[in-house]
Coordinates of C-alpha atoms in Angstrom, one line a residue:
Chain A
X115 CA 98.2 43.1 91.8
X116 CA 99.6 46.4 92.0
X117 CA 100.1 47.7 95.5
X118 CA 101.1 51.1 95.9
X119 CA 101.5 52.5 99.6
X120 CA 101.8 55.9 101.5
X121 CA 103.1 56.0 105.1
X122 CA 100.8 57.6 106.9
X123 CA 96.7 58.1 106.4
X124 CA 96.3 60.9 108.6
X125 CA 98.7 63.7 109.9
X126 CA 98.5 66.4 111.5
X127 CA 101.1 69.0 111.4
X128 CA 102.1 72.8 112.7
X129 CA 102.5 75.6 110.6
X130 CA 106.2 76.1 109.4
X131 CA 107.0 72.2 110.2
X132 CA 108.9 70.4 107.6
X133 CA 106.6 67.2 106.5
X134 CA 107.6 63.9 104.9
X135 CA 105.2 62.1 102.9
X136 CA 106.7 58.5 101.0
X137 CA 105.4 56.7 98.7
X138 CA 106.6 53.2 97.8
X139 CA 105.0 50.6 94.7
X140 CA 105.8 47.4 94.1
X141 CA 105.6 46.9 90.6
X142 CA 109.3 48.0 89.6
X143 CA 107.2 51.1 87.9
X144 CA 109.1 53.5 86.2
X145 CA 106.7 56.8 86.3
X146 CA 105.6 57.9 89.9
X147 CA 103.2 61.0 90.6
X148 CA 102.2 63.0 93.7
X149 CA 98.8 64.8 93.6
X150 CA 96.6 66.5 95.6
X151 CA 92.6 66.5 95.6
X152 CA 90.5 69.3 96.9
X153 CA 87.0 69.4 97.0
X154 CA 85.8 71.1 93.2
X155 CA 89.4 71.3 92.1
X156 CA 90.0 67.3 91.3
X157 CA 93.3 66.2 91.1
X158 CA 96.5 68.6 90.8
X159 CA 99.8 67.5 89.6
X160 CA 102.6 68.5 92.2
X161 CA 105.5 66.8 90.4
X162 CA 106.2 63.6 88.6
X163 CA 109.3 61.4 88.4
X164 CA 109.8 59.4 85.0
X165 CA 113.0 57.7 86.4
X166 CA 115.4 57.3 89.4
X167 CA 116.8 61.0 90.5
X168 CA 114.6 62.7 87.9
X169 CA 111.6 64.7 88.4
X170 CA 109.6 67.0 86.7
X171 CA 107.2 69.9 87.7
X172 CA 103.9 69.5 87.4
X173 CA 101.1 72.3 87.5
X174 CA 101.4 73.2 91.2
X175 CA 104.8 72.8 92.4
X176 CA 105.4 75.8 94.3
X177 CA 106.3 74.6 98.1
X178 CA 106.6 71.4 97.9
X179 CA 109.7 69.7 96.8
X180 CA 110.4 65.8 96.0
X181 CA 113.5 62.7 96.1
X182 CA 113.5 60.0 94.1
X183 CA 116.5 57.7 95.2
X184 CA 115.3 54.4 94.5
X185 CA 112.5 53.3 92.0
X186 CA 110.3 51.8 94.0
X187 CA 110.0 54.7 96.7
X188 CA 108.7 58.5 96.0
X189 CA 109.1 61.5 98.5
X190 CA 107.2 64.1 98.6
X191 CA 108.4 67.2 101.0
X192 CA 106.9 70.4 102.5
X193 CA 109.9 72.5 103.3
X194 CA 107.2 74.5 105.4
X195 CA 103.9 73.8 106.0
X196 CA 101.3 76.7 105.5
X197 CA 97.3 75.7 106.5
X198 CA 96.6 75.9 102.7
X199 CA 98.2 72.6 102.1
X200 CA 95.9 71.1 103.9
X201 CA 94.5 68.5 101.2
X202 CA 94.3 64.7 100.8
X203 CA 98.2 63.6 99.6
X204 CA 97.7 60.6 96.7
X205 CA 100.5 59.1 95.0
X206 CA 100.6 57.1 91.8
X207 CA 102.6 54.9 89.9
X208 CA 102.7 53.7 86.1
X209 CA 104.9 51.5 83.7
X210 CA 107.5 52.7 81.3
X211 CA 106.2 54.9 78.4
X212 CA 103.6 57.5 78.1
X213 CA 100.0 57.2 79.1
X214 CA 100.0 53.8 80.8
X215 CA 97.9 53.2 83.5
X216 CA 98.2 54.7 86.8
X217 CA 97.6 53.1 90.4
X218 CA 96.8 55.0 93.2
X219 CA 97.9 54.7 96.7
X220 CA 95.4 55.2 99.6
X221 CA 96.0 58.8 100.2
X222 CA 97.5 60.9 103.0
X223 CA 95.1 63.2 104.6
X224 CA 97.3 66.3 105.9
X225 CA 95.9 68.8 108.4
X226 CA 98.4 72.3 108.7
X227 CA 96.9 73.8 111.6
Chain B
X145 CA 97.0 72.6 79.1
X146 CA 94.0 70.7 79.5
X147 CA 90.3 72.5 80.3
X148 CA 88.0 69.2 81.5
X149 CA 84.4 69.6 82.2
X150 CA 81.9 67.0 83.9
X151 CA 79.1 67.6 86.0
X152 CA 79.4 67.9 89.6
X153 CA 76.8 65.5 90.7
X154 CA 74.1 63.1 89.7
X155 CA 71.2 60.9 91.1
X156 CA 70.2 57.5 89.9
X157 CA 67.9 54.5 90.7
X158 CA 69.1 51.2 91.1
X159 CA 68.7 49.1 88.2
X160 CA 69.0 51.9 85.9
X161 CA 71.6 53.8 83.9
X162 CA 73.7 56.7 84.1
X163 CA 75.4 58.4 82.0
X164 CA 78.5 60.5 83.1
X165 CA 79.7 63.1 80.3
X166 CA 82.8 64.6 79.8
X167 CA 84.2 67.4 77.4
X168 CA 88.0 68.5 77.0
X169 CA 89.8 70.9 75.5
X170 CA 93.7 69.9 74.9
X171 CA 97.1 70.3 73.1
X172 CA 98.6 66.7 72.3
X173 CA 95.8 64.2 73.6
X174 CA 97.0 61.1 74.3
X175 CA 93.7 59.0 75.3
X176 CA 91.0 59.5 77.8
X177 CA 90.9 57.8 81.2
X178 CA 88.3 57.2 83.7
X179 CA 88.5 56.0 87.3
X180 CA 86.1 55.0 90.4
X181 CA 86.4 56.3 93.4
X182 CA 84.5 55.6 97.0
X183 CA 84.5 58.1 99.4
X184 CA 87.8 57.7 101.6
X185 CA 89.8 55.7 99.2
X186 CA 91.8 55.6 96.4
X187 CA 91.2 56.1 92.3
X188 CA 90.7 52.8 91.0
X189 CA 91.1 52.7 87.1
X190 CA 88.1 51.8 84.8
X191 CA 88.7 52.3 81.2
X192 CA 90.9 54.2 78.6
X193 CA 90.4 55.2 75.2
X194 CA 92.3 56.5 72.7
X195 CA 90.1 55.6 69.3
X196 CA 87.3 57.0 68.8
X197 CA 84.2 54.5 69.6
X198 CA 82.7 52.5 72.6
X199 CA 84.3 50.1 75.1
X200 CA 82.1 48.1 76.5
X201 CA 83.1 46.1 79.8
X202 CA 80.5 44.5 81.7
X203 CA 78.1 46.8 82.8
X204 CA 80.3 49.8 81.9
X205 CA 81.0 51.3 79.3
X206 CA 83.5 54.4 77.7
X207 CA 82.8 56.1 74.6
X208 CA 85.2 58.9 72.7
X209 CA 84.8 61.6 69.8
X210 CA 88.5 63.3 69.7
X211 CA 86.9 65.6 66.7
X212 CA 84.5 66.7 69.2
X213 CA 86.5 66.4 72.7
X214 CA 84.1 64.6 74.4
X215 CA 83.6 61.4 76.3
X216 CA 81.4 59.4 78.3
X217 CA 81.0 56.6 80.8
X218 CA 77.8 54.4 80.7
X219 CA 76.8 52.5 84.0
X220 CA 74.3 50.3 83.2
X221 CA 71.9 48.2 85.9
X222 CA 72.9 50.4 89.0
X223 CA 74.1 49.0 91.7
X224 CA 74.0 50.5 95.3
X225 CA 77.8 49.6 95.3
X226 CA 78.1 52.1 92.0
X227 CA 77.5 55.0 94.4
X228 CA 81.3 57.0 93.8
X229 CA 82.7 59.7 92.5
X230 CA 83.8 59.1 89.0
X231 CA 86.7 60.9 87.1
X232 CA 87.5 62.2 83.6
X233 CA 91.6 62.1 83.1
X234 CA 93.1 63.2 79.7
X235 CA 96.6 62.5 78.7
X236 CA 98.6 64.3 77.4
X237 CA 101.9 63.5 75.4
X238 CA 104.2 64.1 78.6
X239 CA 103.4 61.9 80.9
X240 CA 101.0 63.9 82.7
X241 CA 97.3 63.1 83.4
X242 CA 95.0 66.1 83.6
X243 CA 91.6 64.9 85.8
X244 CA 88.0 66.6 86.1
X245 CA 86.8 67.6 89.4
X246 CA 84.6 64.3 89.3
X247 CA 81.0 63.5 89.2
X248 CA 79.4 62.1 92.2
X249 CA 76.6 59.6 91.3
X250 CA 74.3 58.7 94.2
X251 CA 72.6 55.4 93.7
X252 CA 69.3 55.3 95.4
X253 CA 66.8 52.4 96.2

């Protein structure tokens, strides 16, 4: 089975603190996402990473940034945290090539207060 | 980009069927996805299409049109366990999954 996990369920943080979310699968998957999921929105894309030290934008990027420096783990960062990244925090993983299936970690529930 | 469009909410008895449509608009479709998922936990994947027809597994089922952009996911003999919110994902050729905002289907006895 694929196991994907985040480090932390629930967090709360302070406006302007620098936040750390990881992400590690254990399926040696190539492609790893971050989204985030807000009530009537869905899913958003943040950014994507197809390979180790690569990463690509996805739809909502801007103030968040992300490392990739071993396959198996995926970093998402708020440089700053503002109260509208407040949001659940999933993370994904998927094997080589385009459109494979994607597994879901349990999500990170982020409060900005 | 992708535009996806499924209702926001539905109500069922169990035992019955529900059927959960979807309609996209998209550049470079790559298949159609479509995951489970219970309130507080992750998306769980349930089917994916990429030729047009029906895929039937078990009591669900996913059907495609690519001329017409549209989708749907068949739940048949409702069970109270069924009650989720399900999403539409569409592919797209660069890795990237575009979802709907989800249908939540309430089983009731």
């Amino acid at each position: 089975d694929v196991k994907v996990t985040q480090s932390s369920r629930y967090l709360v943080k302070r406006t302007g603190e620098k936040v750390f979310l990881e992400c590690v699968q254990d399926m040696d998957h190539e492609n790893m996402f971050w989204y985030r999921q807000d009530p009537g929105l869905g899913l958003r894309l943040i950014y994507f990473s197809y390979d180790v030290k690569m990463k690509e934008k996805g739809d909502i990027p801007e103030g968040y940034s992300v490392s990739r420096e071993k396959k198996e783990r995926f970093s998402l960062i708020l440089e700053s945290a503002s109260t509208n990244q407040t949001s659940m925090y999933l993370c994904a993983s998927s094997g080589a090539g385009n459109q494979e299936t994607q597994y879901f970690g349990p999500g990170t529930r982020l409060l900005v207060l | 980009g992708q535009n996806i469009d499924q209702p926001t909410e539905m109500t069922a008895t169990e035992g019955a069927i529900v059927q959960i449509n979807c309609t996209y608009q998209t550049s470079g479709f790559n298949g159609l996805f479509w995951y489970q998922q219970h309130a507080g936990e992750a998306p769980t994947f349930l089917s994916y299409n990429v030729l047009d027809g029906l895929e039937e597994k078990g009591r669900f089922s996913s059907f495609l049109s690519r001329s017409k952009g549209y989708s749907y996911l068949l739940l048949k003999e409702l069970q109270m366990k069924d009650s989720a919110s399900y999403l539409c994902a569409v592919g797209s050729n660069d890795y990237k999954l575009s979802f709907g905002a989800g249908t939540t289907v309430t089983v009731r006895a």
